[in-house]
Each structure stands twice: as structure tokens, then as C-alpha cells.
């Protein structure tokens, strides 16, 4: 061994090792305890419950019975209601969108879908926010909580996760911390409100229902909060000038194109609208639209951007939104009807 | 590569192992390679800039040292500084100046001939430029002999623990320490790990959590009132301290594990009793740089009162500009200069007392002034800063309205539980700072019983694992400077 690797005497070394082992054991024990607590809190997250119901219903479906499937981010499950298409177009459709779903997740989800179903059409909601993101752990964790195929999950981790995220994913404390903190905050909030008898002022309180509908769709009849028109609008500072698609997500969008082709499914891209007041805040939306439209054109995928369509045809107003970005049920009905008509006009059959 | 990423932990473990396994004569080569990899992990192409900067200083310092002619030496120094600060000007200030002219022309209704453009800001450029420029100055003044090996000199500039956010080291201190033989000492490993743990606690548990409140309020000031402004300004003072001193702790700790001692960069700055004292305790490596290479050459304090005011205002305004190409930083620097001028006149009028009450009020007033100046530092625009300052008392009368205060706290976006956790972490930090007036907490604890040390570091580790923020591995604030 190298000469300068000398250390202390044996007794000193043994004491040092013991101290270090004791320290690491205590920290590891506390971390394991916290991991358990944090993981348990994740089941309290209403979004996770919706995901569980969605995938539960999907896995219960008769094999190869589905001919239309919707995928993508929360904009997908807030907008595209399978019940509408089943009734109006005679399809057997299913909504498989998940919060913040990045194309990488869509790709693995689609592989799981194709293992059970052979849909003829895949409608992928393409929200620019997720297309510009390299990686996001929570949405992958949410998918893993409900997807059955362990091999696919492992492949996802191996192929998509950056090294740091693999470390986080392997640790329940880091993985579920967000769920626990949100859950505890709500608990504190309720307790403090009851203690000091403070109740939410009307402008901060949303009235209505948000619940799991059928076949993966989330029903919601909320209206936008007053603050979201201006003060808290998330799109206020958005400048699309430098917007570009993430290279990582482009790679998976291309894989989705290839996968759908292999499976004989027609792929359609669609961007659900954000509230008109929000769109007005976004500078250079045309650049954002062009980036996605260029990709679609290069791969010969039909693409419908409802922010562009709505700004020309005024289909939905701010009253049709549950918040500054997502449609409520009234808005979803309008867009679904229009989208179906648009597909017919373009000669795209859903069955 | 961010200190608060798993990539760095793996990188550092490999470097540490290699460092102690390799023979002394090749260790510096490994450290140079590791430092370049560390920098290139962020943007590989920009390593060329740092290599050029170090070559320029290396060559000019040799030329200066080799010349006997005073005038030639001076000219060589000026050339060298032109290159150093020219690079800094191009990469850091050119866009700002172009945009300022664009605004001025637009304001005057004239057509500005140059289009808007953008230049990538190389990470840590202000730090390594100052370290390199300081070296050349030291050679010019005859304080040190130049390093004759270009690669060894490059290691001095790029040494990874302090490359992107300091401490800005002097060749006289660091050069010898990097190349000296450091045998493996368990004590260095333990000491370094303890310092790093404290640094990570500050950064990941406190700075990265309070930043949610700070960002929410400072990004949309018109949404908030005075209570939010006062709280978020105080939280920003904590955020920037924890972020920057946390980075310094990790840098100092990691270098210490390699046996290399870096200079102290923070010494309980918020316990200062005057602004003058604050600058002896805050970002010490930068303050001493400005003192040695700007303030003293300008004449320092042994000049007429008018000239001294000019010297101090120039030094602090330039210090503000060093932090970023924005008028907010310039005003922040000028405010600190003005506070020092006022402090000097106050000391002339009112004699200093050393009683406990006097000390306490000195600390409180100094902290209040520092927090006030931080508003300008953090605000996105001068307009935002003035809006905040002019609305500091806007809703202060509603402080007794529990419902209003409660909704205000919720509107900061942090969530009640994380807020409670971060307040607990801040309390731990406050007590730690409070008790370490004579020496740092690690040394104090080293004399305490094992169980106390064990409990303290285990508590920090548990905070780090259970309450650290890891969702988006946020960069350190000072990386942008």
C-alpha cells in the first residue's frame, strides 16, 4: 500500500469506526422512520387517488376493447372526456393523462397501454411546459405508483433518470417529502383555522366539485379565482422568445411516433387551451406554437392548437376555466364537441 | 457541477480516494484534471475562457517579474488588467450597457443602431478573474514570486472547491498549500465533513426553503403589503447568508478533507455592531480584495475627509457592480458606502459605549440597515425596490388582524409545515451563531462531551435528510456573480 496511508493505532481506529457506525445507524434509523411516514402521506394526495382510480379502471377493462386513448398532462384529463366520444362518436375510449406527464412518461405509459389495448387512435395533449422540461421526478413516481409492469419501470429509471434523480428515487424520504409536507401543511392549516376561528375569505375560496368521473376523466366545475385573472396568474411573466423543446423530450416524442406507427395507431397532437386572460399575458406564443407545429409537421402528425383556434373562434371564455390554465367541465364540453367536428372535417376517423 | 447534487458527492469521493492513493508528485495533476471536469460539467466550451484567463495572467506576471524597467512593468500590469477586466466587461456588462443605451435612446425617441443581444455569463467569472488579477498585482508589487509552471498556475485559478464562488484566495496563501504534501489524517476528514454538513444544512434546509417566500414576494411585489415585504427582506438576509456561507463551508470543508486550508469567508456578520464591522465579517475574501487592490491604492482612509468619502463610495459602488450588471446592485453598494460615511460622522459626534444595551442596539440597527439594503440587492428592478421601500408600512396597522396575517402567511406559498420546519432550522442556526462568538461551532463542540457532539451533528443530518429541499437542486445565488 502507499506509504502515506498511515493512520493511528488500532484502539483509536476501533473507537473511530464505532463512533462512525453509531452515527450512521442513528441517522439511517431516523431516515427510515421518516421515509415510512412520508410514504404513508402520499396516499392522502388526492391526485394520487385519481391516478389509482384511473389505472384501476384501465386494468379492469376488457383486453383490446379500447379504440381511442387520450394521454398527456393534466390538460388532457381536464379536457378530453371519454364519455363524450363514446356517446357522440361511438368509440370505446379512455383517458390516461396524468399530472405534468412528460413525453418520456407518455412513452412508457403508452407501452403499458399497448400491452393491454390496441387503440386505433392516440390523442396526445401537448402542453409546452412539459415539452420544455428535461426531467421531473414526481410525475415519474406517480406513474410508477399505478403502473403494473415492473420491467418497464426499471427500464424507465435506467434510461431516463439522471444520476441525481436515481438517488432521490431510491430514498423514500426524498421521494415522498413533498407529499408529506403538503399533507402536514393542510393538517396545520385546518387546526389553526379552527383554533383562531379564521375562515377563508370569499375571493380565496373555490366553490364546487372536483372528482373522478368515468374512464379516467376528472370532472370539475370550479371557476377561476379572482386573483388568477391578474395577481397570481402563472403565465404573467412568460416570454416564449427563447422557448425550445427539451432534447430529451424530443427524443421520447420521436419514440412515441415510432411506437404508434408500429402498433398501427393514428397519433394526433392537440394543445388544450389556457384561459384567454392567461394567453394574453404570454409574449411570443406564436414561437411556442411554431416549435411544436414544426415537430408535428416533420413527423407528419396532425396538430391542433386550441390556443390558436380559440383566439380566432372564441370558443371558450375565462368562465369556462377552473383555474388560469385548465378547463372546467363546461369548457371541456365545448372543446370536445369542437374537436370531434374538427377531426371529422379533417377526415380523421376515431374508430 | 453543483455542490448540492449527488453527482458532486460521487465526484468528490473519487477525487478524495485518488488524492490519498496517488503519490504526492502527481496529486496536483489529478486535482487540475478534476477541477477542469468540475467546471466543464456545467458548460464544457467555457473552460477555454478560464484557460485563456489563467494563461494571460501567467504570462504577464512572468513578464512583469522578469522586467527591471518600472515603466514597462507598469504597462504590462495595465495590459494584464485590461485583459482581465475586459473579459469581465464583455461577458458580464456588455449586455447591460447595450440595454441601458437602448432604453436611453428609446426614452429620447431616437432609433438605437444595435439590436438586442445576449451573452452567456460564464459561471464564477467574477471570482476567478479577481483571484487571477490579485495574483498579477501581488507579483507586480513584489509580494510573491510568479509560478513558473503554467499548469500549476492554472490549478491555483481553477481549484474546484473555490472555483465558482470563492473564497477568493491569495496566491501567498493557497499556492503553497495546494502543492504541499498532505498526509492522510483522519482528523482532516472528520473536520472537513463536519464543516460540509453545516454548509449543506444552511443551503439545503434553510436557503432553499426560505427562497420560496422570498421569490414569491419579490417576483410580484404589487401583490403584497408591508408585512410581507419586511418578512421576506429578513428571510432574504437569512437566505443569502445561508446560501453563500453554506457554499463557503462546503468549499472549506471539502478542501480541508484534502488537507488544504482555505480562508474563512464569513464570521457571524449579522452580529456586527456597525456597517464597517459587517464588512470585516461578510464575504471577507472579497472585502479584503477590494481593500487591498482598490481602496488602499485610491488612498484609503489616510486622506482628506472629502477624498475618503470618494474612496469609500467608489469602492462600495464598484463592489455593488461586481455583484451584477444591474442598477439594483449599484444602489446596494452605494447604500453600504453611504452607511459607512454616516457611521464615521456619527462616531465623531457620539462616543462609543461598550455596555450590553449599546452593543445590542448596535447589532439591531446594523442588521436593520443591512436588511434594508438587501431589498435593493434582491429586487428585480430599481422600480420594484422603490415600490417595496415605499410600501414597507402599508399594512402594518393590520398586524393585529389575525385573519389577515394568517392569509398573508399562506400567500407566501411555502405551506405551514415547511414554514414551521424552516423556522426551527433557523432557530438552530441562530443559537449556533450566538454561541460561537470566540471560535467556530466545530471547535467549541470538539471540547464538549461526545454525546453532545453526536446529538448536534445527528440533528443536522436528520434535518438535511428529512427536511432538505431536493426537488430541483437549486443553484447557489453567488454562481451568477
PDB file of N, CA, C and O in Angstrom, chain A residues 314-339:
ATOM      1  N   UNK A 314     -63.101  32.161 -30.599  1.00  0.00           N
ATOM      2  CA  UNK A 314     -63.725  32.457 -29.292  1.00  0.00           C
ATOM      3  C   UNK A 314     -64.664  31.341 -28.805  1.00  0.00           C
ATOM      4  O   UNK A 314     -65.825  31.590 -28.473  1.00  0.00           O
ATOM      5  N   UNK A 315     -64.153  30.147 -28.759  1.00  0.00           N
ATOM      6  CA  UNK A 315     -64.979  29.010 -28.336  1.00  0.00           C
ATOM      7  C   UNK A 315     -65.239  29.043 -26.833  1.00  0.00           C
ATOM      8  O   UNK A 315     -66.350  28.815 -26.375  1.00  0.00           O
ATOM      9  N   UNK A 316     -64.187  29.303 -26.079  1.00  0.00           N
ATOM     10  CA  UNK A 316     -64.330  29.317 -24.620  1.00  0.00           C
ATOM     11  C   UNK A 316     -63.877  30.668 -24.064  1.00  0.00           C
ATOM     12  O   UNK A 316     -63.019  31.340 -24.642  1.00  0.00           O
ATOM     13  N   UNK A 317     -64.492  31.037 -22.952  1.00  0.00           N
ATOM     14  CA  UNK A 317     -64.119  32.294 -22.282  1.00  0.00           C
ATOM     15  C   UNK A 317     -63.489  31.956 -20.932  1.00  0.00           C
ATOM     16  O   UNK A 317     -63.428  30.776 -20.554  1.00  0.00           O
ATOM     17  N   UNK A 318     -63.093  32.977 -20.204  1.00  0.00           N
ATOM     18  CA  UNK A 318     -62.484  32.734 -18.884  1.00  0.00           C
ATOM     19  C   UNK A 318     -63.437  31.981 -17.952  1.00  0.00           C
ATOM     20  O   UNK A 318     -63.000  31.270 -17.050  1.00  0.00           O
ATOM     21  N   UNK A 319     -64.732  32.141 -18.181  1.00  0.00           N
ATOM     22  CA  UNK A 319     -65.727  31.477 -17.324  1.00  0.00           C
ATOM     23  C   UNK A 319     -65.705  29.960 -17.502  1.00  0.00           C
ATOM     24  O   UNK A 319     -66.255  29.230 -16.682  1.00  0.00           O
ATOM     25  N   UNK A 320     -65.084  29.483 -18.565  1.00  0.00           N
ATOM     26  CA  UNK A 320     -65.038  28.041 -18.826  1.00  0.00           C
ATOM     27  C   UNK A 320     -63.779  27.387 -18.252  1.00  0.00           C
ATOM     28  O   UNK A 320     -63.414  26.278 -18.639  1.00  0.00           O
ATOM     29  N   UNK A 321     -63.113  28.091 -17.335  1.00  0.00           N
ATOM     30  CA  UNK A 321     -61.865  27.549 -16.772  1.00  0.00           C
ATOM     31  C   UNK A 321     -61.960  27.369 -15.260  1.00  0.00           C
ATOM     32  O   UNK A 321     -62.571  28.178 -14.564  1.00  0.00           O
ATOM     33  N   UNK A 322     -61.342  26.292 -14.796  1.00  0.00           N
ATOM     34  CA  UNK A 322     -61.298  26.015 -13.363  1.00  0.00           C
ATOM     35  C   UNK A 322     -60.174  26.804 -12.700  1.00  0.00           C
ATOM     36  O   UNK A 322     -60.209  27.072 -11.508  1.00  0.00           O
ATOM     37  N   UNK A 323     -59.152  27.109 -13.457  1.00  0.00           N
ATOM     38  CA  UNK A 323     -58.068  27.979 -12.984  1.00  0.00           C
ATOM     39  C   UNK A 323     -57.489  28.675 -14.202  1.00  0.00           C
ATOM     40  O   UNK A 323     -58.082  28.623 -15.286  1.00  0.00           O
ATOM     41  N   UNK A 324     -56.318  29.294 -14.062  1.00  0.00           N
ATOM     42  CA  UNK A 324     -55.802  30.069 -15.197  1.00  0.00           C
ATOM     43  C   UNK A 324     -55.309  29.200 -16.359  1.00  0.00           C
ATOM     44  O   UNK A 324     -54.983  29.713 -17.425  1.00  0.00           O
ATOM     45  N   UNK A 325     -55.258  27.881 -16.150  1.00  0.00           N
ATOM     46  CA  UNK A 325     -54.696  27.021 -17.200  1.00  0.00           C
ATOM     47  C   UNK A 325     -55.604  25.877 -17.642  1.00  0.00           C
ATOM     48  O   UNK A 325     -55.447  25.372 -18.754  1.00  0.00           O
ATOM     49  N   UNK A 326     -56.509  25.448 -16.781  1.00  0.00           N
ATOM     50  CA  UNK A 326     -57.281  24.232 -17.074  1.00  0.00           C
ATOM     51  C   UNK A 326     -58.768  24.531 -17.239  1.00  0.00           C
ATOM     52  O   UNK A 326     -59.349  25.304 -16.472  1.00  0.00           O
ATOM     53  N   UNK A 327     -59.368  23.818 -18.198  1.00  0.00           N
ATOM     54  CA  UNK A 327     -60.812  23.974 -18.436  1.00  0.00           C
ATOM     55  C   UNK A 327     -61.613  23.359 -17.303  1.00  0.00           C
ATOM     56  O   UNK A 327     -61.185  22.367 -16.695  1.00  0.00           O
ATOM     57  N   UNK A 328     -62.778  23.934 -17.034  1.00  0.00           N
ATOM     58  CA  UNK A 328     -63.725  23.223 -16.171  1.00  0.00           C
ATOM     59  C   UNK A 328     -64.645  22.402 -17.081  1.00  0.00           C
ATOM     60  O   UNK A 328     -64.451  22.355 -18.312  1.00  0.00           O
ATOM     61  N   UNK A 329     -65.637  21.774 -16.487  1.00  0.00           N
ATOM     62  CA  UNK A 329     -66.441  20.842 -17.280  1.00  0.00           C
ATOM     63  C   UNK A 329     -67.183  21.555 -18.419  1.00  0.00           C
ATOM     64  O   UNK A 329     -67.291  21.016 -19.524  1.00  0.00           O
ATOM     65  N   UNK A 330     -67.663  22.766 -18.141  1.00  0.00           N
ATOM     66  CA  UNK A 330     -68.392  23.492 -19.199  1.00  0.00           C
ATOM     67  C   UNK A 330     -67.467  23.738 -20.402  1.00  0.00           C
ATOM     68  O   UNK A 330     -67.871  23.579 -21.561  1.00  0.00           O
ATOM     69  N   UNK A 331     -66.241  24.103 -20.120  1.00  0.00           N
ATOM     70  CA  UNK A 331     -65.272  24.349 -21.185  1.00  0.00           C
ATOM     71  C   UNK A 331     -64.888  23.062 -21.901  1.00  0.00           C
ATOM     72  O   UNK A 331     -64.739  23.036 -23.139  1.00  0.00           O
ATOM     73  N   UNK A 332     -64.731  21.995 -21.120  1.00  0.00           N
ATOM     74  CA  UNK A 332     -64.355  20.706 -21.710  1.00  0.00           C
ATOM     75  C   UNK A 332     -65.410  20.254 -22.729  1.00  0.00           C
ATOM     76  O   UNK A 332     -65.069  19.773 -23.819  1.00  0.00           O
ATOM     77  N   UNK A 333     -66.689  20.445 -22.372  1.00  0.00           N
ATOM     78  CA  UNK A 333     -67.762  20.043 -23.296  1.00  0.00           C
ATOM     79  C   UNK A 333     -67.666  20.786 -24.629  1.00  0.00           C
ATOM     80  O   UNK A 333     -67.822  20.197 -25.698  1.00  0.00           O
ATOM     81  N   UNK A 334     -67.402  22.091 -24.532  1.00  0.00           N
ATOM     82  CA  UNK A 334     -67.299  22.903 -25.757  1.00  0.00           C
ATOM     83  C   UNK A 334     -66.134  22.425 -26.631  1.00  0.00           C
ATOM     84  O   UNK A 334     -66.268  22.231 -27.839  1.00  0.00           O
ATOM     85  N   UNK A 335     -65.000  22.210 -25.997  1.00  0.00           N
ATOM     86  CA  UNK A 335     -63.803  21.811 -26.758  1.00  0.00           C
ATOM     87  C   UNK A 335     -63.977  20.398 -27.325  1.00  0.00           C
ATOM     88  O   UNK A 335     -63.603  20.134 -28.486  1.00  0.00           O
ATOM     89  N   UNK A 336     -64.537  19.502 -26.540  1.00  0.00           N
ATOM     90  CA  UNK A 336     -64.746  18.134 -27.049  1.00  0.00           C
ATOM     91  C   UNK A 336     -65.625  18.140 -28.302  1.00  0.00           C
ATOM     92  O   UNK A 336     -65.320  17.456 -29.283  1.00  0.00           O
ATOM     93  N   UNK A 337     -66.695  18.911 -28.240  1.00  0.00           N
ATOM     94  CA  UNK A 337     -67.613  18.948 -29.392  1.00  0.00           C
ATOM     95  C   UNK A 337     -66.888  19.519 -30.611  1.00  0.00           C
ATOM     96  O   UNK A 337     -66.976  19.001 -31.718  1.00  0.00           O
ATOM     97  N   UNK A 338     -66.154  20.590 -30.379  1.00  0.00           N
ATOM     98  CA  UNK A 338     -65.442  21.228 -31.493  1.00  0.00           C
ATOM     99  C   UNK A 338     -64.367  20.287 -32.052  1.00  0.00           C
ATOM    100  O   UNK A 338     -64.189  20.166 -33.268  1.00  0.00           O
ATOM    101  N   UNK A 339     -63.660  19.618 -31.164  1.00  0.00           N
ATOM    102  CA  UNK A 339     -62.569  18.735 -31.581  1.00  0.00           C
ATOM    103  C   UNK A 339     -63.099  17.575 -32.429  1.00  0.00           C
ATOM    104  O   UNK A 339     -62.504  17.226 -33.464  1.00  0.00           O
TER     105      UNK A 339
END
